[in-house]
XYZ file of C-alpha atoms in Angstrom:
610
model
C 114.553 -37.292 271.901
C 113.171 -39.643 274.897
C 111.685 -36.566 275.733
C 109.648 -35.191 272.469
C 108.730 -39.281 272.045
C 106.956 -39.431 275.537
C 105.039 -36.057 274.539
C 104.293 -37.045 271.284
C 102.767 -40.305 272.121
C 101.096 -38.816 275.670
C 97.049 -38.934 274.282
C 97.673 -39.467 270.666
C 94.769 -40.815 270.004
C 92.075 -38.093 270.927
C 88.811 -40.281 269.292
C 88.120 -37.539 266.620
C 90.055 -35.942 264.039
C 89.435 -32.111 263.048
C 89.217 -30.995 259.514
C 92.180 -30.937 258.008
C 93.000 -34.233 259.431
C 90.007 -35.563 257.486
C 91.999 -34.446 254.390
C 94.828 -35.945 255.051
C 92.792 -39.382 255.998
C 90.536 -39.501 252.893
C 93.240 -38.311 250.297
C 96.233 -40.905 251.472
C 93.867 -43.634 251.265
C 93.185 -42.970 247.831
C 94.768 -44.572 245.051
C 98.223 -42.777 243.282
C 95.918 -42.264 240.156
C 93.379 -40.711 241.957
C 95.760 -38.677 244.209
C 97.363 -37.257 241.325
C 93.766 -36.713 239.631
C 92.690 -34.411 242.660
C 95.917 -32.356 243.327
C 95.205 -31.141 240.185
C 92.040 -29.004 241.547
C 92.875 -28.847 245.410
C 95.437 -29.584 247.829
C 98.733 -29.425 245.380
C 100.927 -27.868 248.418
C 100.290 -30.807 250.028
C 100.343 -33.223 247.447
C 104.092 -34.655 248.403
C 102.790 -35.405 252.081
C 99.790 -37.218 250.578
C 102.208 -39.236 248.698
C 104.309 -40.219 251.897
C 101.330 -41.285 253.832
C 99.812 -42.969 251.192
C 101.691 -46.540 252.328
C 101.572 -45.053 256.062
C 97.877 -45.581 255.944
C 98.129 -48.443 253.849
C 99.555 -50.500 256.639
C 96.495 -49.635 259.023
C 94.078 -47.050 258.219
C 93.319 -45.252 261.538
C 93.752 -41.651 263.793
C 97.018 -43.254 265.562
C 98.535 -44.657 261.972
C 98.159 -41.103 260.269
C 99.596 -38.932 263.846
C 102.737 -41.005 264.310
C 104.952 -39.955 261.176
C 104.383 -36.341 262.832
C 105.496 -37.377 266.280
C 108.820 -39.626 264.715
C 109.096 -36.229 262.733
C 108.763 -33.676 266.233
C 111.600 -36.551 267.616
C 113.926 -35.964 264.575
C 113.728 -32.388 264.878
C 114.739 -32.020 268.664
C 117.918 -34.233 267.803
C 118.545 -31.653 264.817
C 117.966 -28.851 267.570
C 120.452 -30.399 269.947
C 122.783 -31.338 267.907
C 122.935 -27.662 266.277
C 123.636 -26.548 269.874
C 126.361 -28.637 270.472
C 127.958 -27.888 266.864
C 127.493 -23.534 267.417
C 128.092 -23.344 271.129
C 128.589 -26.454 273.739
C 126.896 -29.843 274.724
C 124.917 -28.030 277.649
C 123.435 -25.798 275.454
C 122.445 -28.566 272.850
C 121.045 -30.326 275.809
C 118.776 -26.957 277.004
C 117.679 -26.120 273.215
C 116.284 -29.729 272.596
C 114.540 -29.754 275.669
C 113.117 -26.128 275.425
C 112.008 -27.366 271.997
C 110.438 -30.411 273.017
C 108.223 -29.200 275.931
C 107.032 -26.385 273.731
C 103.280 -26.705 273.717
C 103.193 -25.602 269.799
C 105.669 -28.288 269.450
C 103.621 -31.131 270.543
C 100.437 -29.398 269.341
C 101.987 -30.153 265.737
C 103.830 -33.529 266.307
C 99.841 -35.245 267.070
C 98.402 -33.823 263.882
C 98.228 -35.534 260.939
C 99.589 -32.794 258.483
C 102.892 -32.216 256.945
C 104.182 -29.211 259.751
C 106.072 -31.436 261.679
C 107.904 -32.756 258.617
C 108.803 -29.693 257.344
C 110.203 -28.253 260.675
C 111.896 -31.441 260.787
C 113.512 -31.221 257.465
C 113.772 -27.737 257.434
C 116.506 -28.000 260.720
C 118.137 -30.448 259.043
C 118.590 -27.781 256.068
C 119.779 -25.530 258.907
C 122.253 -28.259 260.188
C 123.540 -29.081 256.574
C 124.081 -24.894 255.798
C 126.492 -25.401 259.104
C 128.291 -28.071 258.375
C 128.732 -26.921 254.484
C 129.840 -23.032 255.497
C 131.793 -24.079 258.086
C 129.763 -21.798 260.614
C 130.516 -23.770 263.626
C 133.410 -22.834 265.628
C 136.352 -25.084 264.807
C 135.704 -25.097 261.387
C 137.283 -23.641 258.465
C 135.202 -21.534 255.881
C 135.254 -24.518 253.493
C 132.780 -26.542 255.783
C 136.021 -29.168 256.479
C 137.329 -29.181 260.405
C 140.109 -26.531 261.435
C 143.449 -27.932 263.205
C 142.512 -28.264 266.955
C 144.044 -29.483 270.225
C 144.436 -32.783 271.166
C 144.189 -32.514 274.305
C 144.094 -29.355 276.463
C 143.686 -25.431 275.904
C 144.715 -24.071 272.871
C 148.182 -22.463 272.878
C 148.971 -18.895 273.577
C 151.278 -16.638 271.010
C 154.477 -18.093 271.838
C 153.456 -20.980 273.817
C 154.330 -23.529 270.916
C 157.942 -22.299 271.442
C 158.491 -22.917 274.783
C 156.789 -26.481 274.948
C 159.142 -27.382 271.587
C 162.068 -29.195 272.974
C 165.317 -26.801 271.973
C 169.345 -26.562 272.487
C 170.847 -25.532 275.248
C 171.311 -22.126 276.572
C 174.032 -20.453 274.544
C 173.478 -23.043 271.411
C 173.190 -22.477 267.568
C 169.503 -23.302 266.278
C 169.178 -26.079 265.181
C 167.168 -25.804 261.894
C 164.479 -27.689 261.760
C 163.246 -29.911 258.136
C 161.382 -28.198 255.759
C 162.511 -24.746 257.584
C 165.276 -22.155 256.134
C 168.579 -20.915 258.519
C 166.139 -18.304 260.168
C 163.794 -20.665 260.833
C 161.076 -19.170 258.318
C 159.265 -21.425 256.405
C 160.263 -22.939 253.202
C 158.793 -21.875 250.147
C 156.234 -24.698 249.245
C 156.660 -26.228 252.527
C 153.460 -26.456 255.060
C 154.440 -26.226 258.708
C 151.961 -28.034 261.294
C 151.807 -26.142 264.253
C 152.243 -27.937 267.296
C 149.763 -28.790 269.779
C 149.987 -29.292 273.436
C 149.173 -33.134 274.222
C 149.140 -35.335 277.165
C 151.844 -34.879 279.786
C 153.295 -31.953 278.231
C 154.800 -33.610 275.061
C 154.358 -32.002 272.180
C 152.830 -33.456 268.644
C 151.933 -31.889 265.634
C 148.300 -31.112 264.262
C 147.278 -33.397 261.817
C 147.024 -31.257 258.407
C 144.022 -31.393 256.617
C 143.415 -34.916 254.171
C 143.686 -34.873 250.490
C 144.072 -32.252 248.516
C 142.331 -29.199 247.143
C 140.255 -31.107 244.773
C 139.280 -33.994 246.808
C 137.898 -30.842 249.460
C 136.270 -29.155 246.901
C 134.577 -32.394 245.659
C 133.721 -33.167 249.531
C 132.295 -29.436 249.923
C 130.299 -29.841 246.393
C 128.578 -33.106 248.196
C 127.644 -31.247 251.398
C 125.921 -28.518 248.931
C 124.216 -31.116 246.758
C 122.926 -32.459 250.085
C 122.005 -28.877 251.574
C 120.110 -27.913 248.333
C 117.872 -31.184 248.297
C 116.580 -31.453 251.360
C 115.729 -27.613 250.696
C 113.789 -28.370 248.007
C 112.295 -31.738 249.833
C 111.255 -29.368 252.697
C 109.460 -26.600 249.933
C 107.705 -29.387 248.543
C 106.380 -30.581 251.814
C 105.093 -26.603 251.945
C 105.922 -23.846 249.562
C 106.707 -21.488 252.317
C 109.078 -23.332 253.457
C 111.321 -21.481 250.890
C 111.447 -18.502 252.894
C 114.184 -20.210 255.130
C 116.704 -19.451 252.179
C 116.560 -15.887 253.348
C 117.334 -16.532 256.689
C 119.889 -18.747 254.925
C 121.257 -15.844 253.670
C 121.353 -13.247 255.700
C 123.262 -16.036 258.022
C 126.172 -16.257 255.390
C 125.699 -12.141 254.917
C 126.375 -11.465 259.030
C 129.236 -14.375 259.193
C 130.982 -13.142 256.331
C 131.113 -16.453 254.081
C 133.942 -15.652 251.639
C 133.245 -16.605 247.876
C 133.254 -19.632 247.392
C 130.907 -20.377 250.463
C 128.467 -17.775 248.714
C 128.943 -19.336 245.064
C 127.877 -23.211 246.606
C 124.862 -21.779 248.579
C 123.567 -20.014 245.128
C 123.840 -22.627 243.242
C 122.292 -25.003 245.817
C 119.407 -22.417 246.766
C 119.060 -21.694 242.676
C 118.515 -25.996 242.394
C 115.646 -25.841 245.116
C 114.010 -22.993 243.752
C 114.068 -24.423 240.697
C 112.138 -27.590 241.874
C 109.813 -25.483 244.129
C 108.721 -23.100 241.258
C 106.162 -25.486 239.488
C 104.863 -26.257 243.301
C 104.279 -22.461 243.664
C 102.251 -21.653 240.260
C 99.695 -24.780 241.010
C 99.355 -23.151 244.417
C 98.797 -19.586 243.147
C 96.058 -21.603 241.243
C 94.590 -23.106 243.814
C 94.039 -19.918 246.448
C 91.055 -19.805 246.597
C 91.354 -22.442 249.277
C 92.493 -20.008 252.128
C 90.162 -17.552 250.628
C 88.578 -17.480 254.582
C 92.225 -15.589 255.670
C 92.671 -11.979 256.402
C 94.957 -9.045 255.833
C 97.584 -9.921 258.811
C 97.473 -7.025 261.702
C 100.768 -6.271 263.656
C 99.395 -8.183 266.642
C 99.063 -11.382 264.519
C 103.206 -11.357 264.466
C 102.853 -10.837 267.909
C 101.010 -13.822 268.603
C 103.202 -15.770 266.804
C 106.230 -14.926 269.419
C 103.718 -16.033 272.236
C 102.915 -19.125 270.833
C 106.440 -20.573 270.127
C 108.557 -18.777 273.081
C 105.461 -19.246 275.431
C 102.438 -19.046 275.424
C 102.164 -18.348 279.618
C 103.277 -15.111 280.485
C 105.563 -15.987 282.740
C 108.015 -18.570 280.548
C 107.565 -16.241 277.449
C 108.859 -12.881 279.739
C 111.806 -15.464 280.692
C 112.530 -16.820 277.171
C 112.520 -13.111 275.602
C 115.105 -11.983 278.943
C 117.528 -15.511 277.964
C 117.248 -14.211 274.247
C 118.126 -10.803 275.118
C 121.138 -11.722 276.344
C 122.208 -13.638 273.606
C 121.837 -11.381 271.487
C 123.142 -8.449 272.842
C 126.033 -9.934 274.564
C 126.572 -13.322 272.431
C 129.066 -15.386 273.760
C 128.745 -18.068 270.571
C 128.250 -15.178 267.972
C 127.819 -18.277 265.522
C 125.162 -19.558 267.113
C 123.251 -16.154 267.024
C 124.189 -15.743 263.487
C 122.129 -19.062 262.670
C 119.612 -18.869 264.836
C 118.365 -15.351 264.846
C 117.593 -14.783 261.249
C 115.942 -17.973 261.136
C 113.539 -16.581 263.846
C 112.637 -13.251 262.378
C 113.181 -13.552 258.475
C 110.439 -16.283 257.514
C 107.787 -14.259 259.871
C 108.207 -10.793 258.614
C 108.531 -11.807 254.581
C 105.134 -13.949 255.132
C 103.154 -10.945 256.805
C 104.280 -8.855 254.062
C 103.317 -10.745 251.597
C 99.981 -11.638 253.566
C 99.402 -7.868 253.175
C 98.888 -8.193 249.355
C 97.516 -11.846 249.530
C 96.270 -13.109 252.823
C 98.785 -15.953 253.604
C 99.572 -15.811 257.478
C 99.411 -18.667 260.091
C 101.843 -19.508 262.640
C 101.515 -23.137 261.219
C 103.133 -22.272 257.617
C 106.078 -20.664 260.028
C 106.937 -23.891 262.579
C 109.657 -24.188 261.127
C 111.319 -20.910 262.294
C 110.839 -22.064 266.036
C 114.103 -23.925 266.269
C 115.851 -20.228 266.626
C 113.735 -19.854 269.816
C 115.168 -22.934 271.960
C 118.728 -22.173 270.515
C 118.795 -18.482 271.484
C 117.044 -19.068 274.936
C 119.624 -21.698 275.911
C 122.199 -19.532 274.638
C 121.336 -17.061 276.638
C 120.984 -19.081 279.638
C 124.737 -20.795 278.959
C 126.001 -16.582 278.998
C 123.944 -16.225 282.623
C 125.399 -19.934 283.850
C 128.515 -18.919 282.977
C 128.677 -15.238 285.118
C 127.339 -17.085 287.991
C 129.433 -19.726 287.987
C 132.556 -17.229 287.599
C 131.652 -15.682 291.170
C 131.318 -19.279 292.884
C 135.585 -19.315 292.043
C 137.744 -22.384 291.472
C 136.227 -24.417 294.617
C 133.431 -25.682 292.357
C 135.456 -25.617 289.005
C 135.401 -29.327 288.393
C 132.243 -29.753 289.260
C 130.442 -26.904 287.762
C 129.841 -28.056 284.143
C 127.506 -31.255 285.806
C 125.925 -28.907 288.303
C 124.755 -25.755 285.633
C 124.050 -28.638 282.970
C 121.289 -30.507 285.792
C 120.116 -27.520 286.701
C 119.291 -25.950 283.340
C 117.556 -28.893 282.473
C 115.507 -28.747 285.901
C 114.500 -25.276 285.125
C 113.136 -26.517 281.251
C 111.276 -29.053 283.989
C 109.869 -26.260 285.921
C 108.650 -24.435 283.118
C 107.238 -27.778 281.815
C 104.892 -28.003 285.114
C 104.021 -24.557 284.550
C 102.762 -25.081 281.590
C 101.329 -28.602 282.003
C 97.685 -27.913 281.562
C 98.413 -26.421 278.297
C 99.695 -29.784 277.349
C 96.689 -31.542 278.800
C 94.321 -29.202 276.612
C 96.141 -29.606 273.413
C 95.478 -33.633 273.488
C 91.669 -33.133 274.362
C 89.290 -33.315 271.068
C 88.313 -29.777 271.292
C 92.344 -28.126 271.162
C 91.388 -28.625 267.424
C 88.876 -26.408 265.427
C 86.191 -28.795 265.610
C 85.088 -32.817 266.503
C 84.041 -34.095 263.720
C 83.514 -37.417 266.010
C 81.060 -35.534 268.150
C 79.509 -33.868 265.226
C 78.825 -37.323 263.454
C 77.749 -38.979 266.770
C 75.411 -35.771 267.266
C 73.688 -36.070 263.862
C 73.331 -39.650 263.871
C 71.169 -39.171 267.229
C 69.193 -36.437 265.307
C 68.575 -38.658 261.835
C 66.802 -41.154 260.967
C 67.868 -43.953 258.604
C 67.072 -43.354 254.861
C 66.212 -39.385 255.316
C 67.523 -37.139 252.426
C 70.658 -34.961 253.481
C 72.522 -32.102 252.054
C 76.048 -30.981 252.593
C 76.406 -26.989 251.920
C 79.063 -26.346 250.981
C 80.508 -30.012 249.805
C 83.056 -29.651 252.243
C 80.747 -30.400 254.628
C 80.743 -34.072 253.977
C 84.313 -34.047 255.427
C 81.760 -35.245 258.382
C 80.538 -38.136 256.559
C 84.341 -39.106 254.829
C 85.705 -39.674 258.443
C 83.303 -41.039 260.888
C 80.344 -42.455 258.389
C 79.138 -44.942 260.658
C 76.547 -42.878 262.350
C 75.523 -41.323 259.084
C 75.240 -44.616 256.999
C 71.566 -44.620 256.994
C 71.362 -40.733 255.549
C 70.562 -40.424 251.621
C 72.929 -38.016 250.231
C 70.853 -36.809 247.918
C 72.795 -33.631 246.444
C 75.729 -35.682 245.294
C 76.118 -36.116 241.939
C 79.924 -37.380 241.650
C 82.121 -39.076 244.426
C 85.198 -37.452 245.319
C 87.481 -39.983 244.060
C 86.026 -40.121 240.550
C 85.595 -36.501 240.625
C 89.311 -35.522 240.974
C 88.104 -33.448 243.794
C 88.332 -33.638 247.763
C 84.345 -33.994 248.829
C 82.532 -34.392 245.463
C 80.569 -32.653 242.976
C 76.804 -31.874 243.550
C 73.850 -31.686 241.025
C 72.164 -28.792 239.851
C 69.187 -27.270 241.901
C 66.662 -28.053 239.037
C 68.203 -31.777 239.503
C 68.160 -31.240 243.248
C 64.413 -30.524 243.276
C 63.193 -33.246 240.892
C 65.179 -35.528 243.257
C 63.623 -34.377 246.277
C 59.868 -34.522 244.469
C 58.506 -36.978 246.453
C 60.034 -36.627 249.916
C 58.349 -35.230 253.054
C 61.659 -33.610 255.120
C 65.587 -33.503 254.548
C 68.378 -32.479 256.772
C 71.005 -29.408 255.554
C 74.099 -29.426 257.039
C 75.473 -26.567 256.464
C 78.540 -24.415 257.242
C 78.101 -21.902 260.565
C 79.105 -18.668 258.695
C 76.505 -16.022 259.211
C 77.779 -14.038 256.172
C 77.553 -16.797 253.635
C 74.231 -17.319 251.655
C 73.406 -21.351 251.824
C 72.496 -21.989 247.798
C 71.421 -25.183 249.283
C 68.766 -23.636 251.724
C 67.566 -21.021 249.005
C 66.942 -23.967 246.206
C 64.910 -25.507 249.553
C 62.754 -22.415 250.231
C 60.509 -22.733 247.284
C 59.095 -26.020 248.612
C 59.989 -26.421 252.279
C 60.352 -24.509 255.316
C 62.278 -24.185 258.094
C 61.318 -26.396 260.634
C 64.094 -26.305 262.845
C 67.466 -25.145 263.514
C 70.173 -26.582 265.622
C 73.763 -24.799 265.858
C 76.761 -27.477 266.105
C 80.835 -26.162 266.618
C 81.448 -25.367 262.969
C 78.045 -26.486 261.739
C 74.528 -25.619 261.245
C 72.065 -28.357 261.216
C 68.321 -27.467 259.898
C 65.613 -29.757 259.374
C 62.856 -28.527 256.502
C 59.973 -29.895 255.955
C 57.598 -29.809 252.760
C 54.703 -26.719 252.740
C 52.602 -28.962 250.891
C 51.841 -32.502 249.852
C 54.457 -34.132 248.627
C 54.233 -35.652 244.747
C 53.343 -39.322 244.723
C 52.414 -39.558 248.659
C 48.927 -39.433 248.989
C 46.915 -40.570 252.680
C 50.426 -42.172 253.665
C 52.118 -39.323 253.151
C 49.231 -37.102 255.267
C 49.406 -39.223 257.705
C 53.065 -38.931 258.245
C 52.985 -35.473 258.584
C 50.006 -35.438 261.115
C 52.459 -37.721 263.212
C 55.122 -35.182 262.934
C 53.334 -32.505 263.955
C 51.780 -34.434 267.244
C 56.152 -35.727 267.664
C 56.855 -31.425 267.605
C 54.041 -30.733 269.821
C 54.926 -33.430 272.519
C 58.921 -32.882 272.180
C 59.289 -28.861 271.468
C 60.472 -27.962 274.977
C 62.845 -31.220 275.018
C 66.344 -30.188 274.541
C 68.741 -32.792 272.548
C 70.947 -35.379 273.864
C 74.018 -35.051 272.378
C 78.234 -35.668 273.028
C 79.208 -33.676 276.053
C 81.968 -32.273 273.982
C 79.810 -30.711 271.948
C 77.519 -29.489 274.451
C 80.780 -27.778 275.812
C 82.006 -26.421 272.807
C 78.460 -24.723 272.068
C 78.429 -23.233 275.351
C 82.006 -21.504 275.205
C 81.086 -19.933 271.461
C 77.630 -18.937 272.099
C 74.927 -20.049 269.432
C 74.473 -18.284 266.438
C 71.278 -19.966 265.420
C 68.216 -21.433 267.405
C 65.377 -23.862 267.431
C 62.475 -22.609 265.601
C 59.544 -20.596 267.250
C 56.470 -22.620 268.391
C 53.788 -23.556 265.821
C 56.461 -22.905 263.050
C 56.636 -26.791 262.031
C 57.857 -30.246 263.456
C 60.818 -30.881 265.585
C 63.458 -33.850 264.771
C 63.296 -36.740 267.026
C 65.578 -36.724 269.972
C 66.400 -40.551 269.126
């Protein structure tokens, strides 16, 4: 947990937030009226998480604020990791499997965004952790989720050992028989017999039986069901996909064969969550259109998935997939495998096959299945610890527990170092699709207080919703309804006969406009009629074009002749001049390669270079 907590607050704040981020900022800081207002239109997987960081943000509206219920979340997770590793196998192994899982670079990619993932890996390992402890899948347990009879102290007892620790008579003596026993020494009928237990200094004791009676342990597993089946349904409501973990569920209960009654309280649980989740899932089936820019899933996209959360180097994904290997095909905790293993490949393959019919894939939507990864790799690497430290004999016996425990935790160290620079790229501001800091700052250099702008498509004005300093000055002269009074995440926009009549009378206006070749800007075609293309500057993500009018302008008269004769001399003396903008930026256009250009000499003015 120290561990995940250093990672997760290790360059939190990057200065910029990426899209989605700017959801999450604008829509918490709404009020609950106006939250509920726009989940009906956009958003409504997310609409619980909006709630939850609604007072978050509250408190102190900033990047940090809206990043730190992820990292607390990334914190509560590893604990749920460990702790699953110490309940299926042994402490070492919860030790490895929380560390594996904290210095995952996925991990911590997740725990500094300010999105639900986190959360619903969180609470979907505590679902896992609450299926264990209701089944009674952990060794030591009984089928009814309560704790078996165990040792006190010492090894368990061999057939026959109980016997010959149990004081007896003398050689040559009648039995004695013992209460609650008949002359034979068989039970009586309606008599329970504890078995005894080897305890300190050889003196034996009895087990204690288990407390209360069948009711009060039905009642008890009932509770740990009721519990299992709502944080379930809290985790689907975080994300609808979320739900898929109930297969992997499942198929765990399927390959430890749960008897009935474990079956018959995981139905009716699962059944309860669904139940909740169902509404959730129509409003989203509404509301596709939204990842609309998703493909049909390829093999290799599964494939990628595996790299990202047991790598992504080469080198400590070949050794994760050799540690999981082995537990699987020789599992020393079977239990352990039983959990973790479905929970790895169930969620994956139902979402790509569904993703074939409606696109729906992203290794994001799956985070949640990553806490089979760290549990199977340290598993694996308890099975190899174990065969080596067979061969070093009984010299080292006492001692060997301490010794493999540091030095599984000094490999997860090694691998850590190895993979260090992938950490330091995930907390710089372009690990994320875009900067919309950088993009603001860029524009705002480019502008000039009280110019017309247009957003195409609305989204756009994400820019404007999370840095608007630099863009305070710009006229957004498209917009025809807020966001917040529009029950909708970036606005509405006017017509284009209302667009035109409210750019009659204006010289120039800015488009900033999505950078997707294929789509048609309605924006820039309503513009064509009356202005042209004066020039074109490609941004990561954006497209920002400056048009100017073809001829005079309505109302504008000398002034407005003049004005242009001074743009034309600005273009003439600033053509070959390239613009000053964020060094991120600069970067990030160099790696992609532009897909638009500054317009050809003599075809109109240039912006200022401010």
């Amino acid at each position: 947990m120290a561990v995940m907590l250093g990672l997760g607050l290790w360059g939190l704040d990057r200065g910029t937030m990426w899209r989605d981020e700017s959801a999450t900022y604008q829509m918490a800081r709404r009020t609950l009226p106006q939250i509920r207002d726009a989940l009906g239109t956009v958003d409504a997987v997310h609409g619980l998480y909006y709630l939850l960081m609604h007072p978050v943000l509250a408190l102190r509206p900033s990047e940090v604020t809206m990043r730190l219920p992820s990292v607390l979340a990334a914190v509560t997770a590893t604990a749920l990791v460990a702790t699953l590793g110490c309940h299926l196998a042994r402490p070492r192994v919860g030790l490895w499997a929380g560390l594996l899982y904290a210095t995952t670079p996925v991990v911590t990619h997740y725990a500094q965004e300010g999105r639900s993932y986190a959360l619903v890996a969180a609470s979907a390992t505590g679902a896992t952790y609450l299926l264990v402890d209701a089944a009674g899948l952990a060794p030591g347990t009984s089928r009814g989720g309560r704790r078996a009879d165990r040792p006190a102290r010492g090894p368990a007892l061999a057939p026959g050992e109980g016997a010959a620790l149990a004081p007896g008579p003398a050689a040559g003596a009648a039995p004695t028989p013992t209460p609650g026993t008949g002359p034979a020494g068989e039970a009586a009928p309606g008599t329970r017999v504890r078995p005894a237990v080897r305890a300190h200094g050889d003196v034996p004791r009895l087990a204690p039986g288990p407390p209360g009676g069948p009711e009060a342990r039905g009642h008890a597993a009932g509770w740990r069901w009721a519990a299992y089946g709502g944080v379930v349904a809290v985790t689907a409501l975080l994300h609808v996909f979320a739900v898929l973990m109930l297969a992997a569920h499942a198929l765990t209960l399927l390959v430890s064969r749960a008897p009935r009654r474990v079956w018959w309280g995981w139905g009716s649980a699962a059944a309860g969550a669904v139940g909740a989740v169902v509404p959730l899932a129509l409003a989203a089936r509404r509301q596709s259109a939204q990842i609309a820019w998703m493909r049909h899933p390829t093999p290799g996209r599964l494939w990628a998935v595996v790299e990202d959360f047991a790598g992504p180097s080469a080198l400590v994904l070949a050794v994760n997939l050799l540690l999981i290997a082995i537990a699987v095909i020789r599992p020393r905790w079977r239990s352990l495998t039983a959990v973790a293993l479905p929970l790895i490949c169930v969620p994956p393959v139902l979402l790509f096959a569904l993703a074939l019919h409606r696109p729906c894939f992203h290794e994001r939507y799956l985070l949640f299945a990553l806490t089979g990864i760290p549990l199977l790799a340290a598993a694996g690497a308890d099975r190899l610890a174990g065969a080596v430290a067979g061969r070093l004999g009984r010299a080292v016996a006492r001692r060997r527990r301490a010794v493999a425990a540091a030095a599984g935790a000094f490999v997860v160290g090694c691998a850590f170092v190895w993979q260090f620079p992938l950490h330091q790229r995930e907390r710089e501001p372009l690990s994320r699709q875009d900067d919309l800091a950088a993009l603001s700052a860029a524009v705002g250099r480019l502008t000039r207080p009280g110019e017309p702008v247009l957003y195409d498509p609305p989204k756009e004005r994400r820019i404007a919703i999370a840095y608007p300093r630099p863009l305070a000055g710009l006229r957004d002269i498209a917009l025809a309804t807020p966001g917040p009074a529009s029950g909708t995440l970036y606005g509405v926009d006017v017509g284009p006969t209302e667009l035109l009549r409210r750019l009659d009378g204006t010289r120039s206006a800015w488009l900033i406009a999505a950078d997707e070749p294929e789509a048609r800007s309605p924006k820039a075609a309503a513009l064509t009629g009356h202005f042209r293309l004066a020039y074109s500057l490609c941004l990561p993500g954006i497209r920002l074009e400056h048009y100017v009018r073809t001829g005079p302008a309505h109302g504008t008269g000398a002034r407005g002749t003049a004005d242009r004769a001074h743009l034309s001399d600005h273009s003439r003396a600033s053509r070959c001049r390239r613009p000053l903008m964020v060094a991120s930026v600069a970067s990030a256009n160099r790696s992609r390669g532009p897909r638009c250009s500054p317009a050809p000499p003599g075809s109109g003015a240039e912006p200022r270079w401010g």
